Amino acid sequence: MSTITFDKASRIFESVVAIEEVNLHVRDKEFVAIVGPSGCGKTTCLRMAAGLDFPSSGEVRVGERKVVAPGPDRAVVFQQFALFPWKSVYDNVDFGLRNKSVPSSQRRDRIAAVLKVMNLEGYERSFPHQLSGGMQQRVAIARAYVLDPAVLLMDEPFGALDAQTRVLMQEELVRLARVNPRTVLFITHGVEEAVYLADRVAIMTRRPGRIKEVMDIRSVREAERWENRTRIEDVMDMESFIHLRTAIWKSLREEKSTEET
Amino acid sequence: MSAGADRRPSKAEIWLLGAAGLATFFGLWAAVSGFGLVSPRFLPSPAAVAARAFFLLDHPFAGASLPVHVLSSLGRYALGFLLAACIGVPLGLLMGWYRLLDDMVTPIFDALRFIAPIAWVPFAALWFGTGIGGPIMVIFAGAFPPCLINAYRGARFVDIKFLEAARTLGASNLRIILEVLLPASVPSIVSGLRVGAGLGWQSLVGAELIVASSGVGYMMVQGQSAVSTTTVVSGMIAIGIVGYLVDLMLRKLQAVTQRRRGLA
C-alpha cells in the first residue's frame, strides 16, 4: 500500500511559517492535486514527501514509514525538469535504473519501452539541450516512470510548457494513469489542470499554507463519464467540469482577496 | 564617440588589426636596433634573432638544440601540471562536497597560495638540487591553486536541482560525485586548467633559470653567461610560442565541453 500522509506537518524557514499543520491523506493509487496561491508552500509539501525537506513539527509518511530521505519508492518530476545536461536522453533515463542495479539487458528493454510510450524513440542519443521543452519534459517523466515507482511526485511539471504541448502532456498523463494507476501527488497552480487530472483537489490557503478544503473530482468524473471524451477541451466544456472549476476558483479567490486587504 | 565603437569587428578586421600590431612592434624593434640607437649586445635586430633561432634549431647550445631544450621543458611541465591537476581537481571537488574537508583545508590553502611559485625555487633547490624534482615542484606550486580553486567553485555552485534529482533517483554519494558533481563542474574545471597551465608554464621557465641543467630556461641562462643576447631572445620567443600553443589546445577543449551541453 503506497499512501502519502501529512500528519500536522508544519515547516518554518527562519521564523517564517511556510506551511502550518497540513493534514492530507493520499490513498493508494489515488491522484491528488494541490492548488494554491503562489508562495503558499505547495512545493514544500511535495519536497517533504520526496525526502528533500523535512517538517519542523508533525510528520510525513509514505505507506507506514516516516519519510527521512529520498527513496526508490518515490520518483520526482521537477518543475525545471532537472535533466542532466551532460547525459544523453538514454543515459538520463538509465541513471535511476543503474542505481537500482537492474541487469543491463533488462534496463535496455525497460528504457526502450518507456521511450516508446513517451514518444521519444529515435532520440536516445540526443542531449537535453537539443530537444524542445515538451520533449525535455517527456524525458523527465520517462526518467521517473522507468523506475516503476509506487509514488509519483510531480511539481508543476507542465508549468514551463507552451499551451499546446501542455494539453498533449495532460492527455498523455491521463492515459498513462488509466493504463497503470499509481499514487500521485501533483502540484500546480492551474485549476483546470487539477480538475482534469486529479481524483481529488486539495486547496491551500495563502501563507502560512494550510489545507483549506479537499474537493472530490472522481465521483463527478465517473458519474458524468468524462473518460468517454478523449480531448481535454471536450471535457472542459462539460457543465460538471465548469462547475467544479468555478468552485475551486472561488475558493482560491477568497485567498487572493484576503491577501489584498 | 563614433558609431563604429559599438559594432563588433569582423574576423578579417581582427586579423588585420592583430597583424598591424605585430608589424608595428617588429618595425619599431628593427628601427631601434637598425639605427644603432642601442648596441646589438643589448638589443639585437629581429633578423639576427631569427637567424640565431633557426641556427639553434639544429645546432646544440648549452648541451642541446633548441627543440630538445623545449622538449625537456615540456616533459617536466607535463609531469608537474598533471600532478597538479590530478591532486587539485579531485581535492577541490571533495572540498566542495564535504564541508568538513573544506573547513580543514581552506585555511592552509589560503595561506600557501600567496607564496608566488618562484618563491618555492630556493626550497625546491634545497630538496632536489638540479634534478627533475625541483622544477616539477615549482610548476606544481604554480598550477595547483587554480586547479583546486576552480574545481572547488564548480562543485560548490552546482545547481542544487541536479543533486536533488540524483538523490531522488537513488544515487550513492560516490555516483553523485562522479556523475553529477564532476561533469557539472567541468566548465569551471577546464577554465582552472587553462589558468593553471599558463601559470605552470611561466613558473617552470622561472625555475629552470635556477634549478635545472637543461630546458629553455637553462639555455637562456647559459646564453646570458655567454653574452649571446640572440640566444636569450630566441628562448623567450620559444617560451611565448609554446605557451600560446598549450593555451590554444585548452581553449579548444573548453569550446568542445561547452558545445556539448549547448552553452556555446
PDB file of N, CA, C and O in Angstrom, chain A residues 143-166:
ATOM      1  N   ARG A 143      12.111   9.364 -17.124  1.00  0.00           N
ATOM      2  CA  ARG A 143      13.132   9.040 -16.127  1.00  0.00           C
ATOM      3  C   ARG A 143      12.485   8.604 -14.809  1.00  0.00           C
ATOM      4  O   ARG A 143      13.011   7.764 -14.090  1.00  0.00           O
ATOM      5  N   ALA A 144      11.326   9.208 -14.514  1.00  0.00           N
ATOM      6  CA  ALA A 144      10.616   8.809 -13.298  1.00  0.00           C
ATOM      7  C   ALA A 144       9.832   7.502 -13.512  1.00  0.00           C
ATOM      8  O   ALA A 144       9.883   6.593 -12.703  1.00  0.00           O
ATOM      9  N   TYR A 145       9.152   7.406 -14.654  1.00  0.00           N
ATOM     10  CA  TYR A 145       8.307   6.244 -14.929  1.00  0.00           C
ATOM     11  C   TYR A 145       9.084   4.945 -15.054  1.00  0.00           C
ATOM     12  O   TYR A 145       8.598   3.887 -14.720  1.00  0.00           O
ATOM     13  N   VAL A 146      10.293   5.033 -15.592  1.00  0.00           N
ATOM     14  CA  VAL A 146      11.044   3.822 -15.896  1.00  0.00           C
ATOM     15  C   VAL A 146      11.355   3.052 -14.611  1.00  0.00           C
ATOM     16  O   VAL A 146      11.565   1.843 -14.637  1.00  0.00           O
ATOM     17  N   LEU A 147      11.341   3.760 -13.479  1.00  0.00           N
ATOM     18  CA  LEU A 147      11.634   3.106 -12.205  1.00  0.00           C
ATOM     19  C   LEU A 147      10.409   2.374 -11.668  1.00  0.00           C
ATOM     20  O   LEU A 147      10.488   1.682 -10.666  1.00  0.00           O
ATOM     21  N   ASP A 148       9.290   2.563 -12.342  1.00  0.00           N
ATOM     22  CA  ASP A 148       8.030   1.976 -11.920  1.00  0.00           C
ATOM     23  C   ASP A 148       7.788   2.249 -10.429  1.00  0.00           C
ATOM     24  O   ASP A 148       7.595   1.330  -9.638  1.00  0.00           O
ATOM     25  N   PRO A 149       7.816   3.537 -10.045  1.00  0.00           N
ATOM     26  CA  PRO A 149       7.707   3.872  -8.624  1.00  0.00           C
ATOM     27  C   PRO A 149       6.272   3.710  -8.147  1.00  0.00           C
ATOM     28  O   PRO A 149       5.329   3.881  -8.925  1.00  0.00           O
ATOM     29  N   ALA A 150       6.122   3.371  -6.876  1.00  0.00           N
ATOM     30  CA  ALA A 150       4.777   3.267  -6.308  1.00  0.00           C
ATOM     31  C   ALA A 150       4.159   4.656  -6.177  1.00  0.00           C
ATOM     32  O   ALA A 150       2.955   4.823  -6.292  1.00  0.00           O
ATOM     33  N   VAL A 151       5.010   5.635  -5.939  1.00  0.00           N
ATOM     34  CA  VAL A 151       4.539   7.004  -5.728  1.00  0.00           C
ATOM     35  C   VAL A 151       5.228   7.943  -6.719  1.00  0.00           C
ATOM     36  O   VAL A 151       6.439   7.876  -6.905  1.00  0.00           O
ATOM     37  N   LEU A 152       4.411   8.784  -7.342  1.00  0.00           N
ATOM     38  CA  LEU A 152       4.948   9.747  -8.292  1.00  0.00           C
ATOM     39  C   LEU A 152       4.668  11.152  -7.747  1.00  0.00           C
ATOM     40  O   LEU A 152       3.528  11.479  -7.432  1.00  0.00           O
ATOM     41  N   LEU A 153       5.738  11.950  -7.621  1.00  0.00           N
ATOM     42  CA  LEU A 153       5.591  13.299  -7.086  1.00  0.00           C
ATOM     43  C   LEU A 153       5.914  14.278  -8.208  1.00  0.00           C
ATOM     44  O   LEU A 153       7.016  14.264  -8.749  1.00  0.00           O
ATOM     45  N   MET A 154       4.936  15.103  -8.577  1.00  0.00           N
ATOM     46  CA  MET A 154       5.139  15.988  -9.724  1.00  0.00           C
ATOM     47  C   MET A 154       4.927  17.433  -9.311  1.00  0.00           C
ATOM     48  O   MET A 154       3.865  17.810  -8.843  1.00  0.00           O
ATOM     49  N   ASP A 155       5.978  18.249  -9.506  1.00  0.00           N
ATOM     50  CA  ASP A 155       5.936  19.645  -9.083  1.00  0.00           C
ATOM     51  C   ASP A 155       5.750  20.548 -10.295  1.00  0.00           C
ATOM     52  O   ASP A 155       6.709  20.833 -11.004  1.00  0.00           O
ATOM     53  N   GLU A 156       4.526  20.986 -10.521  1.00  0.00           N
ATOM     54  CA  GLU A 156       4.213  21.830 -11.684  1.00  0.00           C
ATOM     55  C   GLU A 156       4.963  21.361 -12.927  1.00  0.00           C
ATOM     56  O   GLU A 156       5.682  22.140 -13.553  1.00  0.00           O
ATOM     57  N   PRO A 157       4.782  20.101 -13.285  1.00  0.00           N
ATOM     58  CA  PRO A 157       5.628  19.556 -14.353  1.00  0.00           C
ATOM     59  C   PRO A 157       5.354  20.202 -15.709  1.00  0.00           C
ATOM     60  O   PRO A 157       6.211  20.172 -16.581  1.00  0.00           O
ATOM     61  N   PHE A 158       4.167  20.773 -15.882  1.00  0.00           N
ATOM     62  CA  PHE A 158       3.848  21.323 -17.208  1.00  0.00           C
ATOM     63  C   PHE A 158       3.909  22.845 -17.201  1.00  0.00           C
ATOM     64  O   PHE A 158       3.534  23.497 -18.169  1.00  0.00           O
ATOM     65  N   GLY A 159       4.368  23.417 -16.103  1.00  0.00           N
ATOM     66  CA  GLY A 159       4.371  24.872 -15.957  1.00  0.00           C
ATOM     67  C   GLY A 159       5.202  25.589 -17.007  1.00  0.00           C
ATOM     68  O   GLY A 159       4.878  26.687 -17.423  1.00  0.00           O
ATOM     69  N   ALA A 160       6.295  24.949 -17.443  1.00  0.00           N
ATOM     70  CA  ALA A 160       7.211  25.632 -18.362  1.00  0.00           C
ATOM     71  C   ALA A 160       6.866  25.367 -19.824  1.00  0.00           C
ATOM     72  O   ALA A 160       7.623  25.760 -20.709  1.00  0.00           O
ATOM     73  N   LEU A 161       5.751  24.699 -20.080  1.00  0.00           N
ATOM     74  CA  LEU A 161       5.440  24.327 -21.467  1.00  0.00           C
ATOM     75  C   LEU A 161       4.466  25.310 -22.110  1.00  0.00           C
ATOM     76  O   LEU A 161       3.693  25.970 -21.429  1.00  0.00           O
ATOM     77  N   ASP A 162       4.498  25.385 -23.433  1.00  0.00           N
ATOM     78  CA  ASP A 162       3.511  26.213 -24.125  1.00  0.00           C
ATOM     79  C   ASP A 162       2.152  25.507 -24.086  1.00  0.00           C
ATOM     80  O   ASP A 162       2.064  24.315 -23.799  1.00  0.00           O
ATOM     81  N   ALA A 163       1.101  26.267 -24.376  1.00  0.00           N
ATOM     82  CA  ALA A 163      -0.261  25.777 -24.154  1.00  0.00           C
ATOM     83  C   ALA A 163      -0.557  24.467 -24.893  1.00  0.00           C
ATOM     84  O   ALA A 163      -1.096  23.526 -24.307  1.00  0.00           O
ATOM     85  N   GLN A 164      -0.170  24.395 -26.176  1.00  0.00           N
ATOM     86  CA  GLN A 164      -0.491  23.184 -26.944  1.00  0.00           C
ATOM     87  C   GLN A 164       0.221  21.958 -26.390  1.00  0.00           C
ATOM     88  O   GLN A 164      -0.361  20.899 -26.225  1.00  0.00           O
ATOM     89  N   THR A 165       1.502  22.125 -26.109  1.00  0.00           N
ATOM     90  CA  THR A 165       2.277  20.999 -25.583  1.00  0.00           C
ATOM     91  C   THR A 165       1.719  20.551 -24.244  1.00  0.00           C
ATOM     92  O   THR A 165       1.628  19.361 -23.966  1.00  0.00           O
ATOM     93  N   ARG A 166       1.335  21.531 -23.446  1.00  0.00           N
ATOM     94  CA  ARG A 166       0.810  21.202 -22.126  1.00  0.00           C
ATOM     95  C   ARG A 166      -0.429  20.311 -22.259  1.00  0.00           C
ATOM     96  O   ARG A 166      -0.548  19.299 -21.572  1.00  0.00           O
TER      97      ARG A 166
END
